[in-house]
Short mmCIF file of C-alpha atoms and ligand atoms in Angstrom, two decimals:
data_model
loop_
_atom_site.label_atom_id
_atom_site.label_comp_id
_atom_site.label_asym_id
_atom_site.label_seq_id
_atom_site.Cartn_x
_atom_site.Cartn_y
_atom_site.Cartn_z
CA MET A 1 -147.78 9.20 -155.06
CA ARG A 2 -148.51 5.91 -156.67
CA PHE A 3 -144.81 5.03 -156.54
CA SER A 4 -144.54 5.66 -152.82
CA LYS A 5 -147.71 3.61 -152.15
CA VAL A 6 -146.11 0.69 -153.91
CA LEU A 7 -142.98 1.21 -151.86
CA ILE A 8 -144.91 1.33 -148.60
CA LEU A 9 -146.93 -1.75 -149.53
CA GLY A 10 -143.70 -3.50 -150.46
CA ALA A 11 -142.15 -2.57 -147.14
CA ILE A 12 -145.19 -3.86 -145.26
CA LEU A 13 -145.17 -7.13 -147.19
CA LEU A 14 -141.44 -7.51 -146.61
CA SER A 15 -141.76 -6.96 -142.87
CA MET A 16 -144.69 -9.39 -142.77
CA SER A 17 -142.71 -12.09 -144.48
CA ILE A 18 -139.71 -11.47 -142.21
CA SER A 19 -141.90 -11.70 -139.12
CA THR A 20 -143.54 -14.89 -140.47
CA VAL A 21 -140.14 -16.49 -140.95
CA SER A 22 -138.86 -15.45 -137.56
CA ALA A 23 -142.07 -16.59 -135.86
CA GLN A 24 -141.92 -20.00 -137.53
CA GLY A 25 -138.16 -20.33 -137.52
CA ASP A 26 -136.81 -23.18 -139.60
CA PRO A 27 -139.78 -25.02 -141.14
CA LEU A 28 -137.63 -28.15 -141.33
CA GLN A 29 -136.50 -28.20 -137.72
CA PHE A 30 -136.94 -31.55 -135.95
CA PRO A 31 -139.47 -31.14 -133.09
CA VAL A 32 -137.22 -32.56 -130.38
CA ASP A 33 -139.82 -32.30 -127.62
CA SER A 34 -142.95 -33.49 -129.47
CA PHE A 35 -143.03 -37.21 -128.88
CA THR A 36 -145.14 -39.84 -127.22
CA GLU A 37 -143.67 -42.75 -125.33
CA ALA A 38 -144.46 -46.34 -126.27
CA THR A 39 -143.28 -49.84 -125.44
CA THR A 40 -142.79 -52.85 -127.65
CA THR A 41 -141.74 -56.39 -126.89
CA VAL A 42 -139.43 -57.74 -129.54
CA THR A 43 -138.79 -61.43 -130.12
CA THR A 44 -135.14 -62.02 -130.94
CA ALA A 45 -132.94 -65.12 -131.16
CA ASN A 46 -131.77 -64.23 -127.66
CA GLY A 47 -135.26 -64.05 -126.22
CA GLN A 48 -137.78 -61.26 -125.61
CA VAL A 49 -136.50 -57.71 -125.48
CA GLU A 50 -138.62 -54.90 -124.07
CA VAL A 51 -137.98 -51.54 -125.69
CA VAL A 52 -139.32 -48.20 -124.50
CA TYR A 53 -139.08 -45.63 -127.27
CA HIS A 54 -140.03 -42.09 -128.16
CA LEU A 55 -142.35 -41.85 -131.15
CA TYR A 56 -142.30 -38.69 -133.28
CA SER A 57 -145.27 -38.84 -135.64
CA HIS A 58 -146.02 -37.28 -138.95
CA ILE A 59 -143.29 -34.67 -139.38
CA PRO A 60 -143.29 -32.99 -142.81
CA TYR A 61 -139.84 -33.42 -144.36
CA VAL A 62 -140.12 -30.76 -147.07
CA ALA A 63 -141.14 -27.11 -146.65
CA ASN A 64 -143.55 -27.04 -149.61
CA PRO A 65 -145.12 -30.50 -149.74
CA VAL A 66 -147.33 -31.49 -152.65
CA ASP A 67 -149.19 -33.66 -150.14
CA ALA A 68 -148.03 -33.68 -146.52
CA ALA A 69 -149.95 -36.91 -145.89
CA TYR A 70 -147.23 -38.63 -147.91
CA GLN A 71 -144.25 -36.29 -147.55
CA SER A 72 -143.96 -36.71 -143.80
CA LEU A 73 -142.05 -39.15 -141.66
CA ASP A 74 -142.13 -40.90 -138.31
CA VAL A 75 -139.18 -41.46 -136.01
CA LYS A 76 -138.70 -44.01 -133.23
CA VAL A 77 -135.92 -43.48 -130.73
CA PRO A 78 -135.15 -46.22 -128.19
CA VAL A 79 -134.69 -44.84 -124.68
CA SER A 80 -134.62 -47.99 -122.60
CA ILE A 81 -133.96 -51.64 -123.44
CA ASN A 82 -134.91 -54.32 -120.91
CA GLY A 83 -135.13 -51.63 -118.26
CA GLU A 84 -131.69 -50.16 -118.97
CA ALA A 85 -131.47 -46.59 -120.29
CA VAL A 86 -129.90 -46.25 -123.73
CA ASP A 87 -128.64 -43.13 -125.46
CA ALA A 88 -129.34 -43.25 -129.21
CA THR A 89 -127.71 -39.88 -129.93
CA ASN A 90 -125.06 -41.49 -132.13
CA ALA A 91 -126.87 -44.68 -133.16
CA PRO A 92 -127.26 -45.95 -136.75
CA ILE A 93 -130.54 -44.97 -138.38
CA LEU A 94 -132.62 -47.66 -140.07
CA PHE A 95 -134.45 -45.93 -142.92
CA VAL A 96 -137.48 -48.08 -143.66
CA ILE A 97 -138.91 -47.91 -147.18
CA ASN A 98 -142.38 -49.45 -146.99
CA VAL A 99 -143.14 -49.05 -150.68
CA GLY A 100 -144.60 -52.09 -152.46
CA GLY A 101 -145.63 -52.24 -156.09
CA TYR A 102 -144.40 -48.67 -156.60
CA MET A 103 -147.50 -47.55 -154.67
CA SER A 104 -147.57 -44.62 -152.26
CA VAL A 105 -147.01 -44.89 -148.51
CA ASN A 106 -149.42 -42.69 -146.56
CA ASN A 107 -147.76 -41.36 -143.43
CA ALA A 108 -150.93 -39.69 -142.12
CA GLN A 109 -152.70 -43.01 -141.71
CA GLY A 110 -150.09 -44.17 -139.27
CA GLY A 111 -147.93 -45.21 -142.21
CA MET A 112 -145.33 -46.28 -139.75
CA GLY A 113 -147.78 -47.95 -137.51
CA VAL A 114 -146.30 -49.68 -134.60
CA GLY A 115 -145.63 -53.10 -136.03
CA ALA A 116 -146.42 -52.14 -139.61
CA PRO A 117 -145.08 -54.65 -142.10
CA VAL A 118 -141.57 -53.68 -142.98
CA GLY A 119 -140.41 -53.59 -146.52
CA GLY A 120 -143.03 -54.19 -149.12
CA ILE A 121 -145.60 -56.95 -149.30
CA THR A 122 -148.09 -54.27 -148.46
CA GLY A 123 -151.00 -56.08 -149.98
CA GLN A 124 -150.91 -53.84 -153.01
CA PRO A 125 -149.86 -56.02 -155.91
CA PRO A 126 -148.70 -54.41 -159.09
CA ALA A 127 -151.55 -53.66 -161.44
CA GLY A 128 -152.31 -55.91 -164.32
CA GLY A 129 -152.01 -59.61 -164.66
CA ASN A 130 -148.27 -59.64 -164.80
CA GLY A 131 -147.41 -59.78 -161.16
CA THR A 132 -149.17 -62.95 -160.17
CA PRO A 133 -146.85 -65.90 -159.89
CA PRO A 134 -148.30 -69.21 -161.05
CA ALA A 135 -148.76 -72.01 -158.60
CA GLY A 136 -146.82 -75.20 -158.66
CA THR A 137 -143.43 -74.31 -160.09
CA GLY A 138 -141.71 -76.81 -157.89
CA ARG A 139 -140.96 -74.46 -155.04
CA ALA A 140 -140.31 -76.18 -151.78
CA ARG A 141 -141.15 -72.98 -149.94
CA GLY A 142 -143.21 -70.06 -151.08
CA ASN A 143 -143.13 -66.38 -150.29
CA ALA A 144 -141.67 -66.21 -146.87
CA PRO A 145 -141.40 -62.81 -145.27
CA SER A 146 -140.45 -64.05 -141.86
CA GLY A 147 -143.06 -62.01 -140.02
CA VAL A 148 -140.22 -60.57 -137.96
CA ASN A 149 -140.43 -56.83 -137.87
CA THR A 150 -137.02 -55.43 -138.79
CA SER A 151 -137.93 -52.04 -137.32
CA ASP A 152 -138.49 -53.65 -133.94
CA LEU A 153 -135.24 -55.61 -134.19
CA ALA A 154 -133.46 -52.33 -134.93
CA LEU A 155 -134.99 -50.72 -131.84
CA ALA A 156 -133.95 -53.73 -129.76
CA ALA A 157 -130.38 -53.18 -131.02
CA GLY A 158 -130.57 -49.54 -129.91
CA TYR A 159 -130.87 -48.05 -133.42
CA VAL A 160 -133.10 -45.15 -134.42
CA VAL A 161 -135.84 -46.00 -136.93
CA VAL A 162 -137.16 -43.54 -139.51
CA VAL A 163 -140.19 -44.40 -141.64
CA PRO A 164 -141.01 -41.89 -144.37
CA GLY A 165 -144.27 -41.58 -146.24
CA VAL A 166 -143.67 -41.60 -149.99
CA ARG A 167 -145.62 -40.53 -153.06
CA GLY A 168 -146.43 -43.31 -155.50
CA ARG A 169 -147.89 -44.12 -158.88
CA ASP A 170 -151.44 -44.17 -157.44
CA ASN A 171 -151.48 -40.58 -156.11
CA GLN A 172 -154.10 -38.45 -157.84
CA ALA A 173 -155.38 -34.99 -156.94
CA THR A 174 -159.09 -34.08 -156.89
CA ASP A 175 -158.67 -32.46 -160.30
CA GLY A 176 -157.44 -35.78 -161.64
CA ALA A 177 -153.76 -34.85 -161.92
CA TYR A 178 -151.30 -37.58 -160.94
CA TYR A 179 -148.63 -36.36 -158.56
CA GLY A 180 -146.65 -39.46 -157.62
CA LYS A 181 -145.35 -40.70 -160.95
CA ALA A 182 -141.61 -41.31 -161.44
CA PRO A 183 -139.34 -39.97 -160.11
CA ALA A 184 -141.52 -38.71 -157.19
CA ALA A 185 -140.82 -41.66 -154.87
CA ILE A 186 -137.03 -41.36 -154.99
CA VAL A 187 -137.23 -37.57 -154.75
CA ASP A 188 -139.26 -37.96 -151.56
CA LEU A 189 -136.90 -40.52 -150.05
CA LYS A 190 -133.88 -38.36 -150.79
CA ALA A 191 -135.68 -35.33 -149.35
CA ALA A 192 -136.32 -37.34 -146.17
CA VAL A 193 -132.60 -38.22 -145.97
CA ARG A 194 -131.79 -34.52 -146.39
CA TYR A 195 -134.20 -33.74 -143.54
CA ILE A 196 -132.38 -36.17 -141.25
CA ARG A 197 -128.98 -34.71 -142.13
CA HIS A 198 -130.27 -31.14 -141.82
CA ASN A 199 -131.29 -32.01 -138.24
CA ASP A 200 -128.30 -34.15 -137.31
CA ALA A 201 -127.24 -31.87 -134.46
CA ILE A 202 -130.60 -32.11 -132.66
CA MET A 203 -132.17 -35.34 -133.89
CA PRO A 204 -131.22 -38.66 -132.26
CA GLY A 205 -129.21 -41.00 -134.48
CA ASN A 206 -126.13 -40.44 -136.60
CA ALA A 207 -127.01 -39.06 -140.05
CA GLU A 208 -123.73 -40.45 -141.39
CA TRP A 209 -124.98 -43.95 -140.55
CA ILE A 210 -128.25 -44.08 -142.45
CA VAL A 211 -129.02 -47.62 -143.59
CA SER A 212 -131.96 -48.01 -145.96
CA ARG A 213 -134.11 -51.11 -146.21
CA GLY A 214 -136.80 -52.07 -148.70
CA THR A 215 -138.34 -55.04 -150.48
CA SER A 216 -139.26 -55.39 -154.15
CA ALA A 217 -140.24 -51.92 -155.42
CA GLY A 218 -139.07 -50.74 -152.00
CA GLY A 219 -135.87 -52.72 -152.55
CA ALA A 220 -135.41 -50.98 -155.88
CA LEU A 221 -135.85 -47.58 -154.21
CA SER A 222 -133.44 -48.58 -151.44
CA THR A 223 -130.90 -49.57 -154.12
CA LEU A 224 -131.45 -46.30 -155.93
CA LEU A 225 -131.07 -44.31 -152.72
CA GLY A 226 -127.75 -46.08 -152.16
CA ALA A 227 -126.52 -45.54 -155.71
CA SER A 228 -127.58 -41.94 -156.38
CA GLY A 229 -126.19 -40.17 -153.30
CA ASN A 230 -125.66 -36.44 -153.82
CA SER A 231 -126.43 -36.59 -157.54
CA THR A 232 -127.28 -33.11 -158.76
CA GLU A 233 -129.76 -34.51 -161.28
CA TYR A 234 -132.70 -34.21 -158.87
CA ASP A 235 -131.98 -30.63 -157.82
CA ALA A 236 -134.93 -29.00 -159.59
CA TYR A 237 -137.31 -31.35 -157.72
CA PHE A 238 -135.74 -30.54 -154.35
CA GLU A 239 -136.00 -26.84 -155.02
CA ALA A 240 -139.69 -27.06 -155.92
CA LEU A 241 -140.47 -29.02 -152.74
CA GLY A 242 -138.35 -26.92 -150.42
CA ALA A 243 -136.22 -29.91 -149.45
CA ALA A 244 -133.43 -29.29 -146.97
CA ASP A 245 -130.20 -28.11 -148.54
CA ALA A 246 -128.12 -31.04 -147.30
CA ASN A 247 -126.40 -34.14 -148.64
CA ASP A 248 -128.61 -37.15 -149.43
CA ASN A 249 -126.03 -39.93 -149.64
CA ILE A 250 -126.45 -42.87 -147.28
CA PHE A 251 -124.02 -45.18 -145.51
CA ALA A 252 -125.49 -48.55 -146.46
CA SER A 253 -128.27 -49.98 -148.58
CA GLY A 254 -130.35 -53.07 -147.68
CA ASP A 255 -132.10 -54.39 -150.77
CA TYR A 256 -134.47 -57.33 -150.83
CA CYS A 257 -135.48 -58.62 -154.29
CA PRO A 258 -135.06 -55.18 -155.87
CA ILE A 259 -137.30 -54.79 -158.93
CA THR A 260 -134.83 -52.50 -160.58
CA ASP A 261 -133.03 -51.57 -163.82
CA LEU A 262 -136.52 -51.34 -165.29
CA ASP A 263 -135.43 -50.31 -168.77
CA HIS A 264 -133.38 -53.52 -169.12
CA SER A 265 -135.48 -55.96 -167.14
CA ASP A 266 -137.60 -57.14 -170.08
CA MET A 267 -134.52 -58.27 -172.03
CA ALA A 268 -133.01 -59.91 -168.95
CA TYR A 269 -136.30 -61.68 -168.26
CA GLU A 270 -136.48 -63.17 -171.76
CA TRP A 271 -132.78 -64.08 -171.64
CA GLU A 272 -133.49 -66.13 -168.51
CA PHE A 273 -137.08 -67.33 -168.89
CA GLY A 274 -137.85 -66.84 -172.59
CA THR A 275 -138.43 -70.48 -173.49
CA MET A 276 -140.16 -71.43 -170.23
CA ALA A 277 -143.87 -72.14 -170.29
CA ARG A 278 -146.22 -69.92 -168.33
CA ASN A 279 -149.57 -71.41 -167.34
CA GLY A 280 -148.64 -74.34 -169.58
CA MET A 281 -147.91 -72.20 -172.63
CA GLN A 282 -144.85 -70.56 -174.13
CA VAL A 283 -145.00 -66.81 -174.69
CA ASP A 284 -144.61 -65.49 -178.26
CA GLN A 285 -141.16 -66.78 -179.15
CA VAL A 286 -140.49 -64.21 -181.84
CA VAL A 287 -141.05 -61.27 -179.50
CA SER A 288 -139.30 -63.09 -176.66
CA GLN A 289 -136.20 -63.67 -178.77
CA LEU A 290 -136.09 -60.09 -179.99
CA LEU A 291 -135.83 -59.04 -176.35
CA ALA A 292 -133.48 -61.86 -175.32
CA ASN A 293 -131.17 -61.02 -178.20
CA ALA A 294 -130.69 -57.51 -176.83
CA PHE A 295 -129.41 -58.78 -173.49
CA PRO A 296 -125.86 -59.86 -174.52
CA GLU A 297 -125.10 -56.39 -175.83
CA TYR A 298 -126.44 -54.76 -172.68
CA LEU A 299 -124.42 -57.12 -170.49
CA ALA A 300 -121.31 -56.40 -172.54
CA SER A 301 -121.89 -52.66 -172.10
CA LEU A 302 -121.70 -53.13 -168.32
CA ASP A 303 -118.20 -54.59 -168.69
CA LEU A 304 -118.50 -56.76 -165.60
CA GLU A 305 -115.69 -58.79 -164.07
CA GLY A 306 -116.83 -61.88 -162.18
CA ILE A 307 -115.51 -62.23 -158.63
CA ASP A 308 -112.87 -64.80 -157.67
CA GLY A 309 -111.04 -64.39 -160.96
CA PHE A 310 -113.95 -65.63 -163.08
CA GLY A 311 -113.11 -63.20 -165.87
CA THR A 312 -115.31 -60.94 -167.96
CA LEU A 313 -118.99 -61.83 -167.82
CA THR A 314 -120.74 -62.54 -171.12
CA ALA A 315 -124.18 -63.86 -171.99
CA GLU A 316 -122.47 -67.21 -172.74
CA ASN A 317 -120.81 -67.66 -169.37
CA TYR A 318 -123.32 -65.78 -167.22
CA GLY A 319 -125.49 -68.82 -166.44
CA ALA A 320 -122.44 -70.70 -165.17
CA TYR A 321 -121.40 -67.64 -163.17
CA LEU A 322 -124.80 -67.31 -161.53
CA VAL A 323 -124.73 -71.00 -160.63
CA GLN A 324 -121.22 -70.84 -159.17
CA THR A 325 -121.52 -67.51 -157.37
CA TYR A 326 -125.08 -67.43 -156.06
CA LEU A 327 -127.06 -70.59 -156.67
CA ILE A 328 -124.75 -73.36 -155.50
CA PRO A 329 -123.77 -71.60 -152.26
CA SER A 330 -127.48 -71.02 -151.60
CA ALA A 331 -128.41 -74.64 -152.35
CA ASN A 332 -125.52 -75.88 -150.21
CA THR A 333 -126.58 -73.80 -147.21
CA TYR A 334 -130.10 -75.10 -147.56
CA LEU A 335 -129.19 -78.74 -148.08
CA LEU A 336 -126.57 -78.84 -145.32
CA GLY A 337 -129.17 -77.39 -142.96
CA LEU A 338 -131.55 -80.31 -143.53
CA THR A 339 -131.60 -83.56 -141.61
CA ASP A 340 -130.19 -86.52 -143.56
CA GLU A 341 -133.70 -87.80 -144.07
CA ALA A 342 -135.11 -84.47 -145.29
CA ARG A 343 -132.13 -84.00 -147.61
CA THR A 344 -132.62 -87.44 -149.12
CA THR A 345 -136.29 -86.66 -149.71
CA TYR A 346 -135.51 -83.27 -151.23
CA LEU A 347 -132.83 -84.67 -153.55
CA ALA A 348 -135.14 -87.49 -154.64
CA ALA A 349 -137.75 -84.92 -155.62
CA ASN A 350 -135.12 -82.73 -157.34
CA SER A 351 -133.09 -85.16 -159.39
CA TRP A 352 -131.64 -82.28 -161.43
CA ILE A 353 -129.36 -81.61 -158.44
CA THR A 354 -126.29 -83.80 -157.99
CA TRP A 355 -125.14 -84.04 -154.38
CA ASP A 356 -121.69 -85.36 -153.52
CA GLY A 357 -122.26 -85.47 -149.79
CA SER A 358 -121.19 -81.89 -149.12
CA ALA A 359 -121.98 -79.81 -152.21
CA ALA A 360 -124.55 -79.54 -154.99
CA THR A 361 -123.96 -79.27 -158.72
CA PHE A 362 -126.48 -78.45 -161.43
CA THR A 363 -126.81 -76.49 -164.66
CA PHE A 364 -128.37 -73.06 -165.04
CA ALA A 365 -130.87 -74.45 -167.56
CA ASP A 366 -132.09 -77.04 -165.05
CA PHE A 367 -132.34 -74.40 -162.35
CA VAL A 368 -134.43 -72.12 -164.62
CA ALA A 369 -136.72 -75.03 -165.47
CA HIS A 370 -137.09 -75.68 -161.73
CA VAL A 371 -138.32 -72.15 -160.95
CA GLY A 372 -140.27 -71.52 -164.16
CA ARG A 373 -141.70 -68.31 -165.52
CA SER A 374 -144.33 -66.21 -163.73
CA LYS A 375 -144.69 -62.99 -165.73
CA GLY A 376 -146.14 -62.40 -169.17
CA LEU A 377 -144.39 -60.90 -172.19
CA PRO A 378 -142.93 -58.34 -171.95
CA ALA A 379 -142.65 -58.77 -168.22
CA PHE A 380 -142.38 -55.06 -167.37
CA ASP A 381 -143.19 -52.70 -170.23
CA ASN A 382 -146.21 -54.74 -171.25
CA PHE A 383 -148.08 -54.01 -174.44
CA GLU A 384 -151.41 -53.43 -172.64
CA LEU A 385 -149.90 -50.70 -170.43
CA THR A 386 -151.13 -52.46 -167.28
CA SER A 387 -147.94 -53.28 -165.37
CA ALA A 388 -146.91 -51.50 -162.18
CA GLU A 389 -144.03 -50.03 -164.16
CA ASN A 390 -146.20 -48.70 -167.02
CA ILE A 391 -148.20 -46.87 -164.37
CA LEU A 392 -145.07 -45.73 -162.51
CA PHE A 393 -143.89 -44.02 -165.69
CA GLY A 394 -147.09 -42.11 -166.37
CA ASN A 395 -147.11 -38.34 -165.92
CA ALA A 396 -149.46 -35.70 -164.50
CA THR A 397 -152.06 -36.28 -167.19
CA THR A 398 -151.39 -39.84 -168.40
CA ASN A 399 -151.77 -42.79 -166.08
CA ALA A 400 -149.54 -45.29 -167.90
CA ARG A 401 -146.91 -45.10 -170.62
CA HIS A 402 -144.40 -47.25 -172.42
CA PHE A 403 -140.95 -46.57 -171.05
CA THR A 404 -138.80 -48.62 -173.44
CA ASN A 405 -138.32 -48.02 -177.15
CA PHE A 406 -138.93 -51.72 -177.71
CA SER A 407 -142.52 -51.79 -176.43
CA LEU A 408 -143.26 -48.39 -177.91
CA GLN A 409 -142.10 -49.59 -181.32
CA GLN A 410 -143.92 -52.92 -181.07
CA THR A 411 -147.23 -51.31 -180.12
CA SER A 412 -147.02 -48.30 -182.45
CA GLY A 413 -145.76 -50.21 -185.45
CA ASP A 414 -143.20 -47.45 -185.90
CA ALA A 415 -139.77 -49.05 -185.93
CA ALA A 416 -138.16 -45.65 -185.32
CA ALA A 417 -140.34 -44.64 -182.36
CA ALA A 418 -138.46 -43.46 -179.29
CA ILE A 419 -139.71 -42.44 -175.86
CA ASP A 420 -139.69 -38.71 -175.04
CA THR A 421 -136.50 -37.26 -173.59
CA GLU A 422 -138.52 -36.09 -170.56
CA LEU A 423 -139.57 -39.69 -169.95
CA GLN A 424 -136.04 -41.04 -170.54
CA THR A 425 -134.84 -38.64 -167.84
CA ALA A 426 -137.41 -40.06 -165.42
CA VAL A 427 -136.38 -43.62 -166.38
CA ASN A 428 -132.74 -42.74 -165.68
CA LEU A 429 -133.57 -41.08 -162.36
CA MET A 430 -135.28 -44.33 -161.29
CA ASN A 431 -132.36 -46.58 -162.22
CA PRO A 432 -129.47 -47.27 -159.83
CA MET A 433 -127.47 -48.78 -162.72
CA TYR A 434 -127.57 -45.38 -164.42
CA PHE A 435 -125.78 -43.88 -161.42
CA VAL A 436 -123.46 -46.83 -160.78
CA ALA A 437 -122.29 -46.56 -164.40
CA GLN A 438 -121.51 -42.87 -163.93
CA GLY A 439 -119.34 -43.63 -160.93
CA THR A 440 -119.65 -39.96 -159.98
CA THR A 441 -122.17 -40.07 -157.16
CA ASP A 442 -121.42 -40.61 -153.50
CA ALA A 443 -122.80 -44.15 -153.58
CA ALA A 444 -123.13 -46.10 -150.35
CA GLN A 445 -120.05 -48.16 -149.46
CA TYR A 446 -122.00 -51.07 -147.90
CA TRP A 447 -124.62 -53.22 -149.62
CA TRP A 448 -126.85 -56.00 -148.28
CA ILE A 449 -128.60 -57.74 -151.16
CA ARG A 450 -131.04 -60.63 -150.76
CA GLN A 451 -133.48 -62.53 -152.98
CA GLY A 452 -135.32 -65.83 -152.96
CA SER A 453 -133.88 -68.18 -155.57
CA SER A 454 -137.44 -68.95 -156.77
CA ASP A 455 -138.33 -65.26 -157.08
CA THR A 456 -139.32 -64.88 -160.72
CA ASP A 457 -140.61 -61.31 -160.45
CA THR A 458 -137.41 -60.25 -162.18
CA SER A 459 -134.40 -62.03 -163.69
CA LEU A 460 -131.59 -63.14 -161.41
CA ALA A 461 -129.32 -61.31 -163.86
CA ILE A 462 -130.76 -57.99 -162.64
CA LEU A 463 -129.57 -58.71 -159.11
CA ALA A 464 -126.21 -60.07 -160.28
CA ASN A 465 -125.60 -57.11 -162.62
CA LEU A 466 -126.15 -54.77 -159.69
CA ALA A 467 -124.04 -56.74 -157.21
CA THR A 468 -121.18 -57.23 -159.69
CA SER A 469 -121.14 -53.58 -160.79
CA LEU A 470 -120.85 -52.54 -157.15
CA GLU A 471 -118.18 -55.15 -156.40
CA ASN A 472 -116.19 -54.01 -159.44
CA GLN A 473 -116.24 -50.49 -158.00
CA GLY A 474 -114.79 -51.66 -154.71
CA LYS A 475 -118.02 -51.57 -152.74
CA ASP A 476 -118.53 -53.94 -149.83
CA VAL A 477 -121.32 -56.24 -151.07
CA ASN A 478 -122.99 -58.91 -148.94
CA ALA A 479 -125.27 -60.71 -151.41
CA LEU A 480 -126.95 -64.09 -151.20
CA LEU A 481 -130.04 -66.01 -152.24
CA TYR A 482 -132.49 -67.84 -149.98
CA TRP A 483 -132.87 -71.23 -151.55
CA ASP A 484 -136.30 -72.01 -153.02
CA ALA A 485 -137.78 -68.92 -151.39
CA GLY A 486 -140.18 -66.71 -153.30
CA HIS A 487 -140.71 -63.00 -153.82
CA GLY A 488 -140.29 -60.84 -150.73
CA ALA A 489 -138.46 -63.40 -148.62
CA ASP A 490 -136.35 -62.24 -145.67
CA GLU A 491 -134.87 -65.21 -143.88
CA ASP A 492 -132.08 -63.52 -141.94
CA PRO A 493 -133.40 -60.23 -140.51
CA GLU A 494 -131.28 -60.52 -137.37
CA ALA A 495 -128.16 -60.98 -139.49
CA PHE A 496 -129.00 -57.69 -141.22
CA ILE A 497 -129.26 -55.94 -137.84
CA ALA A 498 -125.95 -57.50 -136.74
CA TRP A 499 -124.34 -56.44 -140.04
CA ILE A 500 -125.34 -52.82 -139.35
CA GLY A 501 -123.49 -53.14 -136.03
CA GLN A 502 -120.42 -54.52 -137.81
CA ILE A 503 -120.17 -51.91 -140.56
CA THR A 504 -120.73 -49.00 -138.17
CA GLY A 505 -118.84 -50.47 -135.21
CA TYR A 506 -121.79 -49.40 -133.07
CA SER A 507 -123.19 -51.24 -130.11
CA LYS A 508 -125.62 -49.88 -127.56
C1 DHB B 601 -143.33 -55.43 -157.13
C2 DHB B 601 -143.35 -56.66 -157.76
C3 DHB B 601 -143.21 -56.71 -159.13
O1 DHB B 601 -143.22 -57.90 -159.77
C4 DHB B 601 -143.05 -55.55 -159.87
O2 DHB B 601 -142.92 -55.63 -161.20
C5 DHB B 601 -143.00 -54.32 -159.22
C6 DHB B 601 -143.14 -54.26 -157.85
C7 DHB B 601 -143.47 -55.37 -155.64
O3 DHB B 601 -143.79 -56.40 -155.02
O4 DHB B 601 -143.22 -54.31 -155.05
#
């Protein structure tokens, strides 16, 4: 009797769940017909472009979201450009990562907003006193996000634009539990990519041409998205969220001043800026040198070959390599673009640069003195646990943690202290270099890497390590610095849009 009741109840429950599924269908199906129409006027180098587009708002991209306000995305599909109909069925997809400071991006509050700032600089600086650059380091130009909206430029080129919400280090439930600590942000972004691919047959845009774009923390996540494609190391997270069972590799990665390789950025920072004064004072030279001294071994472990036959990169020749490969070309572009009078004035004010009439020369030491140091010591895993990164690497119950053995040992006084394996896993899952070193993921083939030469939010070595690792693996890397520009600069957004056209062969 009791047995058959259980059976009947079971049968009823089973039929209920079957009917629920069939009534709802695929919970991750793109709602092709649920859009509003909008118009935007985009200023381009070739004049004003009027774009009519379909806006799909706030679509959850996982079946079991922790918080659908964040784990949802918006899509813009151009349907007419300057009055001419366009068909974006097979267009590249610009995947816009609006994360700044490793903070969350709320999709419910119009996270995509028409004309929302693209790529970081969201007005949410990293916590703590470490992220504030000092004034007066001799920069000719400061932070210079161009104000041009890359999303709008993409629409004007006929591309589809996807803007996902993302969990971040600030997310906290009513019971106090944190739910956006590492690696939540990258899990969400990869789940959003899976959603796009899952819907490729019905959603406008070509899921094999996803191009990510982000700045700073967003640039780091864009880099990581490019490097970690189809890694199985996030599978447990996808399962828990009900992410689509699809590939999450992307075609190309656009990375502006990526604040990345977080477990090695303190040593790189002291290697570059260790002896520089900050607010008129040197940081603790003993601690600084302990960190700086760890950099050569790390660099050697990467086993990097400089481009153009430079040979193996070492801590001894790296300064010269950075000057030759990134800094001089950047300075030359800048100086050649000036009028004779402006160039003369600039060179008079920057006597550390020698100009032979067509090209600059200078030493790495003089360049570093020119830009100066902006962050404290250590720059990332700071002893007070107040950096954006300390807070990124918290967990459900702890807001901020040390994420390097160095800072853990320094603060605990235990020379043998080591971070938990659970935390080391999260640190790895946040680091594109971890995946590049494996060489086993389906990393993006195309890379667009940009940074202001006066950006001192992280060492230039972090960018060069990334670019060189990718180049050494045969990736197509387009990397350059904007001379004297600060953190978050984007001085060639239209070139990025044109580059997407070149690497995909797509034109509207
Ligand atoms: C950002 C800047 C930082 O200096 C940092 O450490 C982390 C994030 C940012 O602007 O996103």
